[in-house]
């Protein structure tokens, strides 16, 4: 299958998926999510694939978030349905029968950080930067970030990152277990592929069971994600959200009025 924004490389026992929108720093729009959904359905039918590496095109960004241009055109009251496909993808990845390894080759912001968090492991280049900048748009992370980030880095660090919107570097991400390993710039996919190849030799039924069992330790996430969705929906109807996205696109600082 040929995708507009996904590149798929097949290595027999594992595949490398590249989100390919470098002109927008690989931001996640609805077409990317639709293509990821088709891809996941295809992989479900392919017994040969035992692990997936996911990365972003170029060397500047893994994924710089949800597509803010698209965000800007969400009609009043439609934020929840807009979010639903992305949330479905994040949940499908998290609960997939084979592991996803994120090869983080630059910025992993907002939806990009949330995508990395939905993956089972994360390998980051030395230049990688992580953050949840949604607060700067007058919203909150809407793809499960409030729940998955907190589960991974703990409440204090999650609060700091989500409330300040500031980025952390790869070293700090390692310190807070946000990444499994830091590798030299340009080797992220290779190092993730080495790990994928290793996992691909393991017993498939055991791998599937391990993912289920480990995920069970965070089984309350679903309620948190539903609450996050409701809160996102209300925030998406505010003037502050309109101002935040408009200011980003106009490359200026937003002025929030709390309305
Ligand atoms: N959605 C849509 N377009 C995006 C994007 C996003 N999330 N992130 C970056 N882009 C686009 C920029 O608009 C720019 O497009 P242009 O060349 O047509 O102007 C291009 O990608 C390059 O980004 P730019 O901002 O010029 O690069 P930079 O090196 O100055 O800054 C970032 C890099 C990642 C710090 C900055 O792009 C950024 O803050 N992005 C948004 C992150 C964000 O808020 N994500 C959460 C969204 S919910």
PDB file of C-alpha atoms and ligand atoms in Angstrom:
ATOM      1  CA  UNK A   1       0.000   0.000   0.000  1.00  0.00           C
ATOM      2  CA  UNK A   2       1.259   3.484  -0.851  1.00  0.00           C
ATOM      3  CA  UNK A   3       0.727   6.170   1.777  1.00  0.00           C
ATOM      4  CA  UNK A   4       0.923   9.930   1.417  1.00  0.00           C
ATOM      5  CA  UNK A   5       2.649  10.593   4.747  1.00  0.00           C
ATOM      6  CA  UNK A   6       4.032   7.212   5.845  1.00  0.00           C
ATOM      7  CA  UNK A   7       7.114   5.411   4.582  1.00  0.00           C
ATOM      8  CA  UNK A   8       7.308   1.708   5.416  1.00  0.00           C
ATOM      9  CA  UNK A   9      10.555  -0.278   5.284  1.00  0.00           C
ATOM     10  CA  UNK A  10      10.231  -3.995   5.687  1.00  0.00           C
ATOM     11  CA  UNK A  11      13.067  -6.007   7.259  1.00  0.00           C
ATOM     12  CA  UNK A  12      11.222  -9.325   7.430  1.00  0.00           C
ATOM     13  CA  UNK A  13      10.727  -9.755  11.155  1.00  0.00           C
ATOM     14  CA  UNK A  14      10.281  -6.033  11.855  1.00  0.00           C
ATOM     15  CA  UNK A  15       9.319  -2.841  10.035  1.00  0.00           C
ATOM     16  CA  UNK A  16      10.363   0.791  10.270  1.00  0.00           C
ATOM     17  CA  UNK A  17       7.534   3.326   9.869  1.00  0.00           C
ATOM     18  CA  UNK A  18       8.519   6.917   9.121  1.00  0.00           C
ATOM     19  CA  UNK A  19       6.050   9.773   9.489  1.00  0.00           C
ATOM     20  CA  UNK A  20       6.979  11.809   6.466  1.00  0.00           C
ATOM     21  CA  UNK A  21       5.943  15.480   6.652  1.00  0.00           C
ATOM     22  CA  UNK A  22       9.313  17.136   7.277  1.00  0.00           C
ATOM     23  CA  UNK A  23       8.045  20.526   6.029  1.00  0.00           C
ATOM     24  CA  UNK A  24       5.693  20.584   9.073  1.00  0.00           C
ATOM     25  CA  UNK A  25       8.165  18.793  11.376  1.00  0.00           C
ATOM     26  CA  UNK A  26       6.069  15.623  10.911  1.00  0.00           C
ATOM     27  CA  UNK A  27       3.039  17.119  12.696  1.00  0.00           C
ATOM     28  CA  UNK A  28       0.115  14.721  13.076  1.00  0.00           C
ATOM     29  CA  UNK A  29      -2.871  15.623  10.908  1.00  0.00           C
ATOM     30  CA  UNK A  30      -6.001  13.561  10.262  1.00  0.00           C
ATOM     31  CA  UNK A  31      -4.519  11.948   7.144  1.00  0.00           C
ATOM     32  CA  UNK A  32      -1.475  10.753   9.132  1.00  0.00           C
ATOM     33  CA  UNK A  33      -3.814   9.220  11.717  1.00  0.00           C
ATOM     34  CA  UNK A  34      -5.988   7.597   9.015  1.00  0.00           C
ATOM     35  CA  UNK A  35      -2.875   6.134   7.396  1.00  0.00           C
ATOM     36  CA  UNK A  36      -1.557   4.881  10.730  1.00  0.00           C
ATOM     37  CA  UNK A  37      -4.905   3.164  11.288  1.00  0.00           C
ATOM     38  CA  UNK A  38      -4.730   1.401   7.885  1.00  0.00           C
ATOM     39  CA  UNK A  39      -1.144   0.437   8.600  1.00  0.00           C
ATOM     40  CA  UNK A  40      -2.007  -1.064  12.000  1.00  0.00           C
ATOM     41  CA  UNK A  41      -4.828  -3.094  10.451  1.00  0.00           C
ATOM     42  CA  UNK A  42      -2.410  -4.432   7.825  1.00  0.00           C
ATOM     43  CA  UNK A  43       0.177  -5.393  10.436  1.00  0.00           C
ATOM     44  CA  UNK A  44      -2.460  -7.183  12.505  1.00  0.00           C
ATOM     45  CA  UNK A  45      -2.935  -9.519   9.545  1.00  0.00           C
ATOM     46  CA  UNK A  46       0.786 -10.145   9.051  1.00  0.00           C
ATOM     47  CA  UNK A  47       2.160 -12.829  11.396  1.00  0.00           C
ATOM     48  CA  UNK A  48       5.744 -12.277  10.213  1.00  0.00           C
ATOM     49  CA  UNK A  49       6.141  -8.814  11.752  1.00  0.00           C
ATOM     50  CA  UNK A  50       7.248  -9.073  15.385  1.00  0.00           C
ATOM     51  CA  UNK A  51       8.213  -5.482  16.228  1.00  0.00           C
ATOM     52  CA  UNK A  52       7.801  -1.968  14.798  1.00  0.00           C
ATOM     53  CA  UNK A  53      10.147   1.011  14.920  1.00  0.00           C
ATOM     54  CA  UNK A  54       8.452   4.381  14.440  1.00  0.00           C
ATOM     55  CA  UNK A  55      10.316   7.592  13.632  1.00  0.00           C
ATOM     56  CA  UNK A  56       9.997  10.968  11.887  1.00  0.00           C
ATOM     57  CA  UNK A  57      11.489  12.074   8.568  1.00  0.00           C
ATOM     58  CA  UNK A  58      14.596  14.281   8.582  1.00  0.00           C
ATOM     59  CA  UNK A  59      16.896  14.891  11.509  1.00  0.00           C
ATOM     60  CA  UNK A  60      15.109  17.788  13.190  1.00  0.00           C
ATOM     61  CA  UNK A  61      11.921  16.243  14.550  1.00  0.00           C
ATOM     62  CA  UNK A  62      10.368  12.969  15.570  1.00  0.00           C
ATOM     63  CA  UNK A  63       6.942  14.663  15.598  1.00  0.00           C
ATOM     64  CA  UNK A  64       6.385  18.327  16.597  1.00  0.00           C
ATOM     65  CA  UNK A  65       2.840  17.708  17.781  1.00  0.00           C
ATOM     66  CA  UNK A  66      -0.656  17.698  16.416  1.00  0.00           C
ATOM     67  CA  UNK A  67      -1.049  19.846  13.328  1.00  0.00           C
ATOM     68  CA  UNK A  68      -1.767  23.335  14.664  1.00  0.00           C
ATOM     69  CA  UNK A  69      -3.079  24.518  11.279  1.00  0.00           C
ATOM     70  CA  UNK A  70      -5.748  21.827  11.449  1.00  0.00           C
ATOM     71  CA  UNK A  71      -6.411  22.599  15.141  1.00  0.00           C
ATOM     72  CA  UNK A  72      -7.101  26.163  14.150  1.00  0.00           C
ATOM     73  CA  UNK A  73     -10.051  25.062  12.015  1.00  0.00           C
ATOM     74  CA  UNK A  74     -11.840  22.871  14.579  1.00  0.00           C
ATOM     75  CA  UNK A  75     -15.496  23.978  14.660  1.00  0.00           C
ATOM     76  CA  UNK A  76     -17.096  24.783  18.061  1.00  0.00           C
ATOM     77  CA  UNK A  77     -18.132  21.601  19.887  1.00  0.00           C
ATOM     78  CA  UNK A  78     -16.205  19.348  17.516  1.00  0.00           C
ATOM     79  CA  UNK A  79     -12.957  18.985  19.435  1.00  0.00           C
ATOM     80  CA  UNK A  80     -13.906  15.650  20.961  1.00  0.00           C
ATOM     81  CA  UNK A  81     -14.749  14.018  17.652  1.00  0.00           C
ATOM     82  CA  UNK A  82     -11.604  15.585  16.142  1.00  0.00           C
ATOM     83  CA  UNK A  83      -9.523  13.984  18.915  1.00  0.00           C
ATOM     84  CA  UNK A  84     -11.150  10.565  18.739  1.00  0.00           C
ATOM     85  CA  UNK A  85      -9.160   9.115  15.829  1.00  0.00           C
ATOM     86  CA  UNK A  86      -5.812  10.190  17.314  1.00  0.00           C
ATOM     87  CA  UNK A  87      -6.813   8.750  20.661  1.00  0.00           C
ATOM     88  CA  UNK A  88      -7.845   5.505  19.030  1.00  0.00           C
ATOM     89  CA  UNK A  89      -4.429   5.251  17.350  1.00  0.00           C
ATOM     90  CA  UNK A  90      -2.563   5.955  20.603  1.00  0.00           C
ATOM     91  CA  UNK A  91      -4.588   3.289  22.406  1.00  0.00           C
ATOM     92  CA  UNK A  92      -4.200   0.744  19.621  1.00  0.00           C
ATOM     93  CA  UNK A  93      -0.417   1.261  19.645  1.00  0.00           C
ATOM     94  CA  UNK A  94      -0.213   1.001  23.437  1.00  0.00           C
ATOM     95  CA  UNK A  95      -2.206  -2.244  23.410  1.00  0.00           C
ATOM     96  CA  UNK A  96      -0.783  -3.641  20.178  1.00  0.00           C
ATOM     97  CA  UNK A  97       0.172  -7.321  20.131  1.00  0.00           C
ATOM     98  CA  UNK A  98       3.784  -6.526  19.196  1.00  0.00           C
ATOM     99  CA  UNK A  99       6.025  -3.798  20.616  1.00  0.00           C
ATOM    100  CA  UNK A 100       6.476  -0.349  19.128  1.00  0.00           C
ATOM    101  CA  UNK A 101       9.863   1.322  19.648  1.00  0.00           C
ATOM    102  CA  UNK A 102       9.979   5.085  19.087  1.00  0.00           C
ATOM    103  CA  UNK A 103      13.243   6.240  17.492  1.00  0.00           C
ATOM    104  CA  UNK A 104      13.228   9.881  18.541  1.00  0.00           C
ATOM    105  CA  UNK A 105      15.338  11.913  16.169  1.00  0.00           C
ATOM    106  CA  UNK A 106      14.672  15.461  17.349  1.00  0.00           C
ATOM    107  CA  UNK A 107      11.609  17.287  18.715  1.00  0.00           C
ATOM    108  CA  UNK A 108       8.941  15.097  20.352  1.00  0.00           C
ATOM    109  CA  UNK A 109       6.384  17.708  21.355  1.00  0.00           C
ATOM    110  CA  UNK A 110       2.712  17.570  22.274  1.00  0.00           C
ATOM    111  CA  UNK A 111       1.113  14.808  20.188  1.00  0.00           C
ATOM    112  CA  UNK A 112       4.656  13.713  19.242  1.00  0.00           C
ATOM    113  CA  UNK A 113       5.585  13.193  22.867  1.00  0.00           C
ATOM    114  CA  UNK A 114       2.215  11.480  23.382  1.00  0.00           C
ATOM    115  CA  UNK A 115       2.878   9.168  20.424  1.00  0.00           C
ATOM    116  CA  UNK A 116       6.296   8.307  21.871  1.00  0.00           C
ATOM    117  CA  UNK A 117       4.624   7.628  25.242  1.00  0.00           C
ATOM    118  CA  UNK A 118       2.061   5.306  23.641  1.00  0.00           C
ATOM    119  CA  UNK A 119       4.991   3.256  22.283  1.00  0.00           C
ATOM    120  CA  UNK A 120       6.469   0.524  24.472  1.00  0.00           C
ATOM    121  CA  UNK A 121      10.059   1.795  24.427  1.00  0.00           C
ATOM    122  CA  UNK A 122      11.861   4.984  23.422  1.00  0.00           C
ATOM    123  CA  UNK A 123      15.382   5.437  22.002  1.00  0.00           C
ATOM    124  CA  UNK A 124      16.420   9.094  21.679  1.00  0.00           C
ATOM    125  CA  UNK A 125      19.148  10.927  19.810  1.00  0.00           C
ATOM    126  CA  UNK A 126      21.379  13.235  21.900  1.00  0.00           C
ATOM    127  CA  UNK A 127      19.623  16.237  20.329  1.00  0.00           C
ATOM    128  CA  UNK A 128      16.084  15.068  21.154  1.00  0.00           C
ATOM    129  CA  UNK A 129      13.809  17.515  22.961  1.00  0.00           C
ATOM    130  CA  UNK A 130      10.599  16.565  24.759  1.00  0.00           C
ATOM    131  CA  UNK A 131       7.717  18.763  25.823  1.00  0.00           C
ATOM    132  CA  UNK A 132       4.002  19.306  26.190  1.00  0.00           C
ATOM    133  CA  UNK A 133       3.561  22.858  24.826  1.00  0.00           C
ATOM    134  CA  UNK A 134      -0.265  22.707  24.617  1.00  0.00           C
ATOM    135  CA  UNK A 135      -0.557  25.197  27.509  1.00  0.00           C
ATOM    136  CA  UNK A 136       0.926  27.789  25.130  1.00  0.00           C
ATOM    137  CA  UNK A 137      -2.106  27.222  22.880  1.00  0.00           C
ATOM    138  CA  UNK A 138      -4.565  27.499  25.768  1.00  0.00           C
ATOM    139  CA  UNK A 139      -5.341  23.768  25.876  1.00  0.00           C
ATOM    140  CA  UNK A 140      -4.016  20.575  27.479  1.00  0.00           C
ATOM    141  CA  UNK A 141      -2.475  17.439  25.936  1.00  0.00           C
ATOM    142  CA  UNK A 142      -5.423  15.612  24.360  1.00  0.00           C
ATOM    143  CA  UNK A 143      -3.952  12.308  23.244  1.00  0.00           C
ATOM    144  CA  UNK A 144      -3.539  10.766  26.679  1.00  0.00           C
ATOM    145  CA  UNK A 145      -0.481  12.837  27.624  1.00  0.00           C
ATOM    146  CA  UNK A 146      -1.744  13.896  31.036  1.00  0.00           C
ATOM    147  CA  UNK A 147      -2.065  10.210  31.954  1.00  0.00           C
ATOM    148  CA  UNK A 148       0.825   8.492  30.169  1.00  0.00           C
ATOM    149  CA  UNK A 149       3.409  11.178  30.938  1.00  0.00           C
ATOM    150  CA  UNK A 150       2.461  11.101  34.624  1.00  0.00           C
ATOM    151  CA  UNK A 151       2.697   7.306  34.668  1.00  0.00           C
ATOM    152  CA  UNK A 152       6.206   7.452  33.189  1.00  0.00           C
ATOM    153  CA  UNK A 153       7.887  10.473  34.823  1.00  0.00           C
ATOM    154  CA  UNK A 154       5.817  10.872  38.011  1.00  0.00           C
ATOM    155  CA  UNK A 155       3.366  13.556  39.089  1.00  0.00           C
ATOM    156  CA  UNK A 156       5.798  16.386  39.935  1.00  0.00           C
ATOM    157  CA  UNK A 157       7.723  16.288  36.682  1.00  0.00           C
ATOM    158  CA  UNK A 158       4.538  15.802  34.638  1.00  0.00           C
ATOM    159  CA  UNK A 159       2.953  18.840  36.336  1.00  0.00           C
ATOM    160  CA  UNK A 160       6.077  20.906  35.634  1.00  0.00           C
ATOM    161  CA  UNK A 161       6.256  19.885  31.981  1.00  0.00           C
ATOM    162  CA  UNK A 162       2.537  20.268  31.237  1.00  0.00           C
ATOM    163  CA  UNK A 163       2.054  23.517  33.209  1.00  0.00           C
ATOM    164  CA  UNK A 164       5.228  25.257  31.999  1.00  0.00           C
ATOM    165  CA  UNK A 165       5.136  23.945  28.420  1.00  0.00           C
ATOM    166  CA  UNK A 166       8.932  23.973  28.512  1.00  0.00           C
ATOM    167  CA  UNK A 167      11.062  21.375  26.791  1.00  0.00           C
ATOM    168  CA  UNK A 168      13.521  19.024  28.436  1.00  0.00           C
ATOM    169  CA  UNK A 169      16.604  17.603  26.762  1.00  0.00           C
ATOM    170  CA  UNK A 170      17.502  13.964  26.218  1.00  0.00           C
ATOM    171  CA  UNK A 171      19.614  13.741  29.412  1.00  0.00           C
ATOM    172  CA  UNK A 172      16.768  14.980  31.573  1.00  0.00           C
ATOM    173  CA  UNK A 173      14.362  12.668  29.728  1.00  0.00           C
ATOM    174  CA  UNK A 174      16.657   9.752  30.585  1.00  0.00           C
ATOM    175  CA  UNK A 175      16.876  10.856  34.204  1.00  0.00           C
ATOM    176  CA  UNK A 176      13.058  10.708  34.429  1.00  0.00           C
ATOM    177  CA  UNK A 177      12.780   7.395  32.503  1.00  0.00           C
ATOM    178  CA  UNK A 178      11.030   9.118  29.626  1.00  0.00           C
ATOM    179  CA  UNK A 179      13.531   7.388  27.339  1.00  0.00           C
ATOM    180  CA  UNK A 180      15.216   3.997  27.620  1.00  0.00           C
ATOM    181  CA  UNK A 181      18.482   5.058  26.043  1.00  0.00           C
ATOM    182  CA  UNK A 182      20.304   8.007  24.452  1.00  0.00           C
ATOM    183  CA  UNK A 183      22.261   7.331  21.276  1.00  0.00           C
ATOM    184  CA  UNK A 184      24.400   9.345  18.854  1.00  0.00           C
ATOM    185  CA  UNK A 185      22.492  11.646  16.505  1.00  0.00           C
ATOM    186  CA  UNK A 186      21.672   9.821  13.282  1.00  0.00           C
ATOM    187  CA  UNK A 187      21.814   6.338  14.832  1.00  0.00           C
ATOM    188  CA  UNK A 188      18.350   6.375  16.474  1.00  0.00           C
ATOM    189  CA  UNK A 189      16.676   4.126  13.892  1.00  0.00           C
ATOM    190  CA  UNK A 190      19.644   1.756  13.719  1.00  0.00           C
ATOM    191  CA  UNK A 191      19.765   1.342  17.509  1.00  0.00           C
ATOM    192  CA  UNK A 192      15.995   0.913  17.719  1.00  0.00           C
ATOM    193  CA  UNK A 193      16.188  -1.614  14.866  1.00  0.00           C
ATOM    194  CA  UNK A 194      18.863  -3.604  16.715  1.00  0.00           C
ATOM    195  CA  UNK A 195      16.503  -3.849  19.681  1.00  0.00           C
ATOM    196  CA  UNK A 196      13.553  -4.694  17.393  1.00  0.00           C
ATOM    197  CA  UNK A 197      15.552  -7.491  15.785  1.00  0.00           C
ATOM    198  CA  UNK A 198      16.384  -8.927  19.205  1.00  0.00           C
ATOM    199  CA  UNK A 199      12.741  -8.835  20.364  1.00  0.00           C
ATOM    200  CA  UNK A 200      11.648 -10.368  17.049  1.00  0.00           C
ATOM    201  CA  UNK A 201      13.467 -13.580  17.968  1.00  0.00           C
ATOM    202  CA  UNK A 202      11.486 -13.963  21.229  1.00  0.00           C
ATOM    203  CA  UNK A 203       8.379 -16.116  21.689  1.00  0.00           C
ATOM    204  CA  UNK A 204       5.476 -14.146  20.114  1.00  0.00           C
ATOM    205  CA  UNK A 205       2.829 -15.352  22.570  1.00  0.00           C
ATOM    206  CA  UNK A 206       5.053 -14.392  25.508  1.00  0.00           C
ATOM    207  CA  UNK A 207       5.688 -10.947  23.983  1.00  0.00           C
ATOM    208  CA  UNK A 208       1.937 -10.384  23.567  1.00  0.00           C
ATOM    209  CA  UNK A 209       1.253 -11.477  27.154  1.00  0.00           C
ATOM    210  CA  UNK A 210       4.036  -9.286  28.570  1.00  0.00           C
ATOM    211  CA  UNK A 211       2.601  -6.187  26.858  1.00  0.00           C
ATOM    212  CA  UNK A 212      -0.826  -6.998  28.315  1.00  0.00           C
ATOM    213  CA  UNK A 213       0.514  -7.640  31.814  1.00  0.00           C
ATOM    214  CA  UNK A 214       2.759  -4.560  31.972  1.00  0.00           C
ATOM    215  CA  UNK A 215      -0.014  -2.328  30.592  1.00  0.00           C
ATOM    216  CA  UNK A 216      -2.324  -3.680  33.291  1.00  0.00           C
ATOM    217  CA  UNK A 217      -0.204  -1.873  35.880  1.00  0.00           C
ATOM    218  CA  UNK A 218      -1.682   1.364  34.448  1.00  0.00           C
ATOM    219  CA  UNK A 219      -5.217   0.082  33.912  1.00  0.00           C
ATOM    220  CA  UNK A 220      -6.902   3.225  35.247  1.00  0.00           C
ATOM    221  CA  UNK A 221      -5.522   5.310  32.403  1.00  0.00           C
ATOM    222  CA  UNK A 222      -8.748   4.900  30.391  1.00  0.00           C
ATOM    223  CA  UNK A 223     -10.853   6.937  32.853  1.00  0.00           C
ATOM    224  CA  UNK A 224      -8.171   9.624  32.958  1.00  0.00           C
ATOM    225  CA  UNK A 225      -8.081   9.822  29.172  1.00  0.00           C
ATOM    226  CA  UNK A 226     -11.880  10.208  29.050  1.00  0.00           C
ATOM    227  CA  UNK A 227     -11.680  13.098  31.563  1.00  0.00           C
ATOM    228  CA  UNK A 228      -8.806  14.639  29.604  1.00  0.00           C
ATOM    229  CA  UNK A 229     -10.993  14.477  26.445  1.00  0.00           C
ATOM    230  CA  UNK A 230     -13.894  16.285  28.147  1.00  0.00           C
ATOM    231  CA  UNK A 231     -11.566  18.987  29.468  1.00  0.00           C
ATOM    232  CA  UNK A 232      -9.915  19.374  26.044  1.00  0.00           C
ATOM    233  CA  UNK A 233     -13.360  19.760  24.494  1.00  0.00           C
ATOM    234  CA  UNK A 234     -14.260  22.651  26.826  1.00  0.00           C
ATOM    235  CA  UNK A 235     -10.906  24.358  26.344  1.00  0.00           C
ATOM    236  CA  UNK A 236     -11.175  24.062  22.562  1.00  0.00           C
ATOM    237  CA  UNK A 237     -14.267  26.310  22.688  1.00  0.00           C
ATOM    238  CA  UNK A 238     -12.476  29.163  24.479  1.00  0.00           C
ATOM    239  CA  UNK A 239     -11.167  32.422  23.050  1.00  0.00           C
ATOM    240  CA  UNK A 240      -7.800  31.560  24.600  1.00  0.00           C
ATOM    241  CA  UNK A 241      -7.494  28.496  22.337  1.00  0.00           C
ATOM    242  CA  UNK A 242      -8.328  30.578  19.254  1.00  0.00           C
ATOM    243  CA  UNK A 243      -5.744  33.140  20.348  1.00  0.00           C
ATOM    244  CA  UNK A 244      -3.110  30.462  21.107  1.00  0.00           C
ATOM    245  CA  UNK A 245      -3.312  28.740  17.730  1.00  0.00           C
ATOM    246  CA  UNK A 246      -3.613  32.065  15.849  1.00  0.00           C
ATOM    247  CA  UNK A 247      -0.548  33.434  17.651  1.00  0.00           C
ATOM    248  CA  UNK A 248       1.495  30.323  16.765  1.00  0.00           C
ATOM    249  CA  UNK A 249       0.579  30.606  13.082  1.00  0.00           C
ATOM    250  CA  UNK A 250       1.319  34.359  13.136  1.00  0.00           C
ATOM    251  CA  UNK A 251       4.646  33.631  14.895  1.00  0.00           C
ATOM    252  CA  UNK A 252       3.932  35.907  17.876  1.00  0.00           C
ATOM    253  CA  UNK A 253       3.367  35.494  21.619  1.00  0.00           C
ATOM    254  CA  UNK A 254      -0.277  34.804  22.598  1.00  0.00           C
ATOM    255  CA  UNK A 255      -2.230  37.130  24.892  1.00  0.00           C
ATOM    256  CA  UNK A 256      -4.550  35.014  27.054  1.00  0.00           C
ATOM    257  CA  UNK A 257      -7.568  36.647  28.740  1.00  0.00           C
ATOM    258  CA  UNK A 258      -9.019  33.641  30.554  1.00  0.00           C
ATOM    259  CA  UNK A 259     -12.154  33.564  28.383  1.00  0.00           C
TER     260      UNK A 259
HETATM  261  N1  LIG B   1       1.718  21.914  13.464  1.00  0.00           N
HETATM  262  C1  LIG B   1       1.792  22.468  12.240  1.00  0.00           C
HETATM  263  N2  LIG B   1       2.929  22.991  11.742  1.00  0.00           N
HETATM  264  C2  LIG B   1       4.022  22.933  12.512  1.00  0.00           C
HETATM  265  C3  LIG B   1       4.014  22.360  13.792  1.00  0.00           C
HETATM  266  C4  LIG B   1       2.790  21.839  14.274  1.00  0.00           C
HETATM  267  N3  LIG B   1       2.691  21.251  15.477  1.00  0.00           N
HETATM  268  N4  LIG B   1       5.270  22.448  14.338  1.00  0.00           N
HETATM  269  C5  LIG B   1       6.023  23.065  13.406  1.00  0.00           C
HETATM  270  N5  LIG B   1       5.283  23.347  12.308  1.00  0.00           N
HETATM  271  C6  LIG B   1       5.722  23.992  11.076  1.00  0.00           C
HETATM  272  C7  LIG B   1       5.965  25.489  11.336  1.00  0.00           C
HETATM  273  O1  LIG B   1       4.742  26.219  11.242  1.00  0.00           O
HETATM  274  C8  LIG B   1       6.926  25.810  10.201  1.00  0.00           C
HETATM  275  O2  LIG B   1       6.198  25.948   9.005  1.00  0.00           O
HETATM  276  P1  LIG B   1       6.556  27.141   7.968  1.00  0.00           P
HETATM  277  O3  LIG B   1       7.966  26.831   7.535  1.00  0.00           O
HETATM  278  O4  LIG B   1       5.533  26.964   6.896  1.00  0.00           O
HETATM  279  O5  LIG B   1       6.458  28.418   8.746  1.00  0.00           O
HETATM  280  C9  LIG B   1       7.760  24.516  10.075  1.00  0.00           C
HETATM  281  O6  LIG B   1       6.992  23.493  10.692  1.00  0.00           O
HETATM  282  C10 LIG B   1       9.100  24.604  10.782  1.00  0.00           C
HETATM  283  O7  LIG B   1       8.861  25.002  12.129  1.00  0.00           O
HETATM  284  P2  LIG B   1       9.518  26.322  12.794  1.00  0.00           P
HETATM  285  O8  LIG B   1       8.632  26.745  13.923  1.00  0.00           O
HETATM  286  O9  LIG B   1       9.824  27.340  11.751  1.00  0.00           O
HETATM  287  O10 LIG B   1      10.872  25.680  13.323  1.00  0.00           O
HETATM  288  P3  LIG B   1      11.739  26.173  14.575  1.00  0.00           P
HETATM  289  O11 LIG B   1      13.026  25.424  14.503  1.00  0.00           O
HETATM  290  O12 LIG B   1      11.785  27.664  14.640  1.00  0.00           O
HETATM  291  O13 LIG B   1      10.919  25.667  15.870  1.00  0.00           O
HETATM  292  C11 LIG B   1       9.618  24.092  17.123  1.00  0.00           C
HETATM  293  C12 LIG B   1      10.715  24.294  16.072  1.00  0.00           C
HETATM  294  C13 LIG B   1       9.308  22.610  17.183  1.00  0.00           C
HETATM  295  C14 LIG B   1      10.104  24.582  18.490  1.00  0.00           C
HETATM  296  C15 LIG B   1       8.355  24.887  16.717  1.00  0.00           C
HETATM  297  O14 LIG B   1       8.034  24.529  15.396  1.00  0.00           O
HETATM  298  C16 LIG B   1       7.150  24.633  17.561  1.00  0.00           C
HETATM  299  O15 LIG B   1       7.044  25.163  18.658  1.00  0.00           O
HETATM  300  N6  LIG B   1       6.183  23.850  17.052  1.00  0.00           N
HETATM  301  C17 LIG B   1       4.917  23.625  17.689  1.00  0.00           C
HETATM  302  C18 LIG B   1       5.032  22.666  18.833  1.00  0.00           C
HETATM  303  C19 LIG B   1       3.685  22.533  19.507  1.00  0.00           C
HETATM  304  O16 LIG B   1       3.134  23.448  20.066  1.00  0.00           O
HETATM  305  N7  LIG B   1       3.174  21.309  19.461  1.00  0.00           N
HETATM  306  C20 LIG B   1       1.972  20.936  20.123  1.00  0.00           C
HETATM  307  C21 LIG B   1       0.814  21.120  19.255  1.00  0.00           C
HETATM  308  S1  LIG B   1      -0.650  20.665  20.109  1.00  0.00           S
END
